[in-house]
mmCIF file of C-alpha atoms in Angstrom:
data_model
loop_
_atom_site.group_PDB
_atom_site.id
_atom_site.type_symbol
_atom_site.label_atom_id
_atom_site.label_comp_id
_atom_site.label_asym_id
_atom_site.label_seq_id
_atom_site.Cartn_x
_atom_site.Cartn_y
_atom_site.Cartn_z
ATOM 1 C CA UNK Q 1 113.279 109.833 64.155
ATOM 2 C CA UNK Q 2 112.607 110.221 60.223
ATOM 3 C CA UNK Q 3 109.655 112.082 59.318
ATOM 4 C CA UNK Q 4 107.554 109.384 57.549
ATOM 5 C CA UNK Q 5 107.869 107.379 61.202
ATOM 6 C CA UNK Q 6 104.965 108.006 63.564
ATOM 7 C CA UNK Q 7 105.882 108.404 67.157
ATOM 8 C CA UNK Q 8 105.534 105.310 69.417
ATOM 9 C CA UNK Q 9 101.989 104.943 70.900
ATOM 10 C CA UNK Q 10 101.495 106.096 74.587
ATOM 11 C CA UNK Q 11 101.490 103.268 77.419
ATOM 12 C CA UNK Q 12 98.409 101.960 78.278
ATOM 13 C CA UNK Q 13 96.543 103.825 80.609
ATOM 14 C CA UNK Q 14 96.179 101.657 84.169
ATOM 15 C CA UNK Q 15 92.699 100.969 85.366
ATOM 16 C CA UNK Q 16 90.909 103.752 87.259
ATOM 17 C CA UNK Q 17 93.758 106.208 86.146
ATOM 18 C CA UNK Q 18 91.249 108.303 84.103
ATOM 19 C CA UNK Q 19 89.780 109.624 86.779
ATOM 20 C CA UNK Q 20 92.870 110.636 88.514
ATOM 21 C CA UNK Q 21 94.443 112.045 85.778
ATOM 22 C CA UNK Q 22 91.376 114.332 85.115
ATOM 23 C CA UNK Q 23 91.887 115.807 88.568
ATOM 24 C CA UNK Q 24 95.411 116.953 87.811
ATOM 25 C CA UNK Q 25 95.742 120.859 87.034
ATOM 26 C CA UNK Q 26 98.106 122.453 84.963
ATOM 27 C CA UNK Q 27 99.615 125.800 85.700
ATOM 28 C CA UNK Q 28 101.891 127.303 82.964
ATOM 29 C CA UNK Q 29 104.781 129.439 83.919
ATOM 30 C CA UNK Q 30 104.460 128.743 87.656
ATOM 31 C CA UNK Q 31 106.854 129.031 89.887
ATOM 32 C CA UNK Q 32 108.853 130.601 87.160
ATOM 33 C CA UNK Q 33 108.255 131.444 83.394
ATOM 34 C CA UNK Q 34 108.771 128.115 81.278
ATOM 35 C CA UNK Q 35 107.998 125.402 83.866
ATOM 36 C CA UNK Q 36 104.540 123.897 83.611
ATOM 37 C CA UNK Q 37 103.296 122.947 87.176
ATOM 38 C CA UNK Q 38 101.026 119.759 87.535
ATOM 39 C CA UNK Q 39 99.057 120.406 90.894
ATOM 40 C CA UNK Q 40 98.565 117.081 92.238
ATOM 41 C CA UNK Q 41 96.556 118.428 95.406
ATOM 42 C CA UNK Q 42 92.814 118.216 93.843
ATOM 43 C CA UNK Q 43 93.375 114.229 94.009
ATOM 44 C CA UNK Q 44 93.354 114.233 97.424
ATOM 45 C CA UNK Q 45 90.185 116.650 97.819
ATOM 46 C CA UNK Q 46 87.890 113.899 96.642
ATOM 47 C CA UNK Q 47 87.710 110.358 98.252
ATOM 48 C CA UNK Q 48 86.744 108.529 95.442
ATOM 49 C CA UNK Q 49 89.634 110.272 93.258
ATOM 50 C CA UNK Q 50 91.921 109.143 96.010
ATOM 51 C CA UNK Q 51 90.815 105.858 96.446
ATOM 52 C CA UNK Q 52 91.203 105.499 92.395
ATOM 53 C CA UNK Q 53 95.061 106.669 92.738
ATOM 54 C CA UNK Q 54 95.413 104.237 95.607
ATOM 55 C CA UNK Q 55 94.021 101.213 93.336
ATOM 56 C CA UNK Q 56 96.092 102.239 90.387
ATOM 57 C CA UNK Q 57 99.348 102.423 92.600
ATOM 58 C CA UNK Q 58 98.653 99.145 94.178
ATOM 59 C CA UNK Q 59 98.074 97.397 91.293
ATOM 60 C CA UNK Q 60 100.959 98.950 89.419
ATOM 61 C CA UNK Q 61 103.365 97.845 92.415
ATOM 62 C CA UNK Q 62 101.761 94.571 92.382
ATOM 63 C CA UNK Q 63 102.157 93.813 88.719
ATOM 64 C CA UNK Q 64 105.887 95.554 88.438
ATOM 65 C CA UNK Q 65 107.448 94.131 91.519
ATOM 66 C CA UNK Q 66 105.503 91.182 92.025
ATOM 67 C CA UNK Q 67 105.834 91.244 95.973
ATOM 68 C CA UNK Q 68 104.759 93.970 98.628
ATOM 69 C CA UNK Q 69 107.970 95.910 99.863
ATOM 70 C CA UNK Q 70 108.824 95.882 103.585
ATOM 71 C CA UNK Q 71 108.946 99.787 103.640
ATOM 72 C CA UNK Q 72 107.693 102.687 101.404
ATOM 73 C CA UNK Q 73 109.733 105.583 101.848
ATOM 74 C CA UNK Q 74 108.370 109.021 100.986
ATOM 75 C CA UNK Q 75 110.320 112.118 100.227
ATOM 76 C CA UNK Q 76 109.497 115.469 102.074
ATOM 77 C CA UNK Q 77 106.804 116.732 101.134
ATOM 78 C CA UNK Q 78 104.393 115.540 98.812
ATOM 79 C CA UNK Q 79 105.635 111.868 98.864
ATOM 80 C CA UNK Q 80 103.933 112.172 102.754
ATOM 81 C CA UNK Q 81 100.371 112.848 100.885
ATOM 82 C CA UNK Q 82 99.954 109.432 99.674
ATOM 83 C CA UNK Q 83 102.881 107.371 100.871
ATOM 84 C CA UNK Q 84 101.590 106.692 104.536
ATOM 85 C CA UNK Q 85 98.156 105.700 103.057
ATOM 86 C CA UNK Q 86 99.545 103.492 100.402
ATOM 87 C CA UNK Q 87 101.958 101.860 102.979
ATOM 88 C CA UNK Q 88 98.783 100.933 105.224
ATOM 89 C CA UNK Q 89 96.911 99.630 102.211
ATOM 90 C CA UNK Q 90 100.048 97.310 101.283
ATOM 91 C CA UNK Q 91 100.726 96.194 105.076
ATOM 92 C CA UNK Q 92 104.040 97.587 105.119
ATOM 93 C CA UNK Q 93 105.926 100.315 107.115
ATOM 94 C CA UNK Q 94 106.351 104.017 106.094
ATOM 95 C CA UNK Q 95 109.326 105.852 106.660
ATOM 96 C CA UNK Q 96 109.882 109.734 106.187
ATOM 97 C CA UNK Q 97 112.775 111.313 104.371
ATOM 98 C CA UNK Q 98 113.143 115.027 105.330
ATOM 99 C CA UNK Q 99 115.065 117.833 104.549
ATOM 100 C CA UNK Q 100 118.080 117.947 106.682
ATOM 101 C CA UNK Q 101 117.357 119.738 110.129
ATOM 102 C CA UNK Q 102 113.682 118.399 110.345
ATOM 103 C CA UNK Q 103 114.658 114.850 111.668
ATOM 104 C CA UNK Q 104 115.251 114.342 115.470
ATOM 105 C CA UNK Q 105 117.418 112.159 117.089
ATOM 106 C CA UNK Q 106 120.434 110.307 115.231
ATOM 107 C CA UNK Q 107 120.278 110.334 111.437
ATOM 108 C CA UNK Q 108 121.838 109.390 108.188
ATOM 109 C CA UNK Q 109 122.585 112.115 105.468
ATOM 110 C CA UNK Q 110 122.580 112.309 101.740
ATOM 111 C CA UNK Q 111 123.431 115.298 99.423
ATOM 112 C CA UNK Q 112 121.806 115.758 96.112
ATOM 113 C CA UNK Q 113 121.952 118.548 93.670
ATOM 114 C CA UNK Q 114 119.323 121.068 92.878
ATOM 115 C CA UNK Q 115 119.149 123.604 89.923
ATOM 116 C CA UNK Q 116 120.324 126.355 92.560
ATOM 117 C CA UNK Q 117 122.978 124.149 94.739
ATOM 118 C CA UNK Q 118 123.261 121.304 96.813
ATOM 119 C CA UNK Q 119 120.604 120.063 99.367
ATOM 120 C CA UNK Q 120 120.482 117.332 101.801
ATOM 121 C CA UNK Q 121 118.054 114.646 102.875
ATOM 122 C CA UNK Q 122 117.911 112.767 106.269
ATOM 123 C CA UNK Q 123 116.240 109.764 107.490
ATOM 124 C CA UNK Q 124 116.378 108.721 111.364
ATOM 125 C CA UNK Q 125 119.250 105.825 111.592
ATOM 126 C CA UNK Q 126 116.871 103.159 113.017
ATOM 127 C CA UNK Q 127 114.216 103.562 110.436
ATOM 128 C CA UNK Q 128 115.202 101.063 107.891
ATOM 129 C CA UNK Q 129 116.419 97.809 109.095
ATOM 130 C CA UNK Q 130 119.323 95.741 107.555
ATOM 131 C CA UNK Q 131 117.656 93.817 104.508
ATOM 132 C CA UNK Q 132 114.549 95.421 104.265
ATOM 133 C CA UNK Q 133 112.811 95.992 101.011
ATOM 134 C CA UNK Q 134 112.229 99.256 100.187
ATOM 135 C CA UNK Q 135 110.161 101.197 97.528
ATOM 136 C CA UNK Q 136 110.675 104.680 97.355
ATOM 137 C CA UNK Q 137 107.871 107.083 96.659
ATOM 138 C CA UNK Q 138 107.356 111.002 95.664
ATOM 139 C CA UNK Q 139 104.994 112.981 93.519
ATOM 140 C CA UNK Q 140 107.407 113.477 90.521
ATOM 141 C CA UNK Q 141 110.814 112.806 88.954
ATOM 142 C CA UNK Q 142 112.579 115.581 87.532
ATOM 143 C CA UNK Q 143 116.324 115.387 87.612
ATOM 144 C CA UNK Q 144 116.097 112.398 89.987
ATOM 145 C CA UNK Q 145 118.594 113.865 92.676
ATOM 146 C CA UNK Q 146 116.189 113.867 95.381
ATOM 147 C CA UNK Q 147 115.078 110.133 94.637
ATOM 148 C CA UNK Q 148 118.626 109.081 94.219
ATOM 149 C CA UNK Q 149 119.471 110.418 97.560
ATOM 150 C CA UNK Q 150 116.581 108.791 99.420
ATOM 151 C CA UNK Q 151 117.896 105.637 97.790
ATOM 152 C CA UNK Q 152 121.348 106.554 99.051
ATOM 153 C CA UNK Q 153 119.807 106.693 102.597
ATOM 154 C CA UNK Q 154 118.223 103.220 102.278
ATOM 155 C CA UNK Q 155 121.474 101.777 101.516
ATOM 156 C CA UNK Q 156 123.568 103.489 104.364
ATOM 157 C CA UNK Q 157 120.708 102.090 106.730
ATOM 158 C CA UNK Q 158 121.260 98.236 105.135
ATOM 159 C CA UNK Q 159 117.946 98.226 103.246
ATOM 160 C CA UNK Q 160 117.702 97.300 99.484
ATOM 161 C CA UNK Q 161 115.783 99.544 97.491
ATOM 162 C CA UNK Q 162 113.628 97.585 95.134
ATOM 163 C CA UNK Q 163 112.167 100.227 93.036
ATOM 164 C CA UNK Q 164 110.733 103.986 92.680
ATOM 165 C CA UNK Q 165 107.149 105.347 92.214
ATOM 166 C CA UNK Q 166 106.262 108.776 91.068
ATOM 167 C CA UNK Q 167 102.891 110.068 89.962
ATOM 168 C CA UNK Q 168 104.632 111.825 87.249
ATOM 169 C CA UNK Q 169 108.009 112.098 85.102
ATOM 170 C CA UNK Q 170 109.565 114.741 83.195
ATOM 171 C CA UNK Q 171 111.175 112.202 80.774
ATOM 172 C CA UNK Q 172 113.306 115.111 79.055
ATOM 173 C CA UNK Q 173 115.134 115.960 82.319
ATOM 174 C CA UNK Q 174 116.358 112.051 82.173
ATOM 175 C CA UNK Q 175 116.181 111.576 85.950
ATOM 176 C CA UNK Q 176 115.785 108.092 85.563
ATOM 177 C CA UNK Q 177 119.452 107.758 84.703
ATOM 178 C CA UNK Q 178 120.405 108.423 88.116
ATOM 179 C CA UNK Q 179 118.320 105.750 89.473
ATOM 180 C CA UNK Q 180 120.084 102.663 87.817
ATOM 181 C CA UNK Q 181 118.185 99.524 86.579
ATOM 182 C CA UNK Q 182 115.560 99.371 89.190
ATOM 183 C CA UNK Q 183 111.726 99.300 88.224
ATOM 184 C CA UNK Q 184 110.236 102.535 87.883
ATOM 185 C CA UNK Q 185 106.481 103.007 88.560
ATOM 186 C CA UNK Q 186 104.922 106.419 87.300
ATOM 187 C CA UNK Q 187 101.087 107.214 85.721
ATOM 188 C CA UNK Q 188 102.109 109.904 83.171
ATOM 189 C CA UNK Q 189 104.743 111.891 81.742
ATOM 190 C CA UNK Q 190 104.971 115.833 81.710
ATOM 191 C CA UNK Q 191 106.355 118.032 79.295
#
C-alpha cells in the first residue's frame, strides 16, 4: 500500500459485541514465545456476556446466510463451548467433531495438517443426513486445516457445508483460503 493511503476502515462492530470483545483476554507469548493467545473463556463466566455472544452470532448467521442451517457442527474442543447452545437457540441439531479415537461407533475420518504433523478428526457416520445444510463453528481460524477437515466430514456424509463461523480469525495465516468461497462469519481479527 502506498504511504499516502490510509488503511481501510475496520468492519462495523455488530450490535452487542462490545461487551463480548471486552471479555476477551490476551496472553502474550502463550503457549510459546511469539504467539498472542486470546482467551475466550471469560465470555462463559458471565451469563449476560454469553447471552450477548449468542445474540451477536444468531444475528450474524441470519444476515449472512439468510436461513437457519439444519445442523451446527462444533470442532473439538472450544467449538463445544458455544456450538450446542447456538444450535438450541437456532432450533437445529448439534454434531460434535472429535479428535481420532474419541468417537464411539462407526465413524468417518478426515486428516488435516498441523504445524508439527498430521492430525485426524472423526464424526459418527450417521450424524449428518444427506442434503442437510451444515454450519461449521469453532473459536478460531488460523491455518484453516481443522475447519476444512470438518467440512470434508460433512461432505463424506452427504451434507452440504453452507458456511463457517469463528469468534476470531488470524488473517495473516490465510486459513480462509482452504474454505473455498463459502461465507465466513467472524467477530474479530487477531494479529
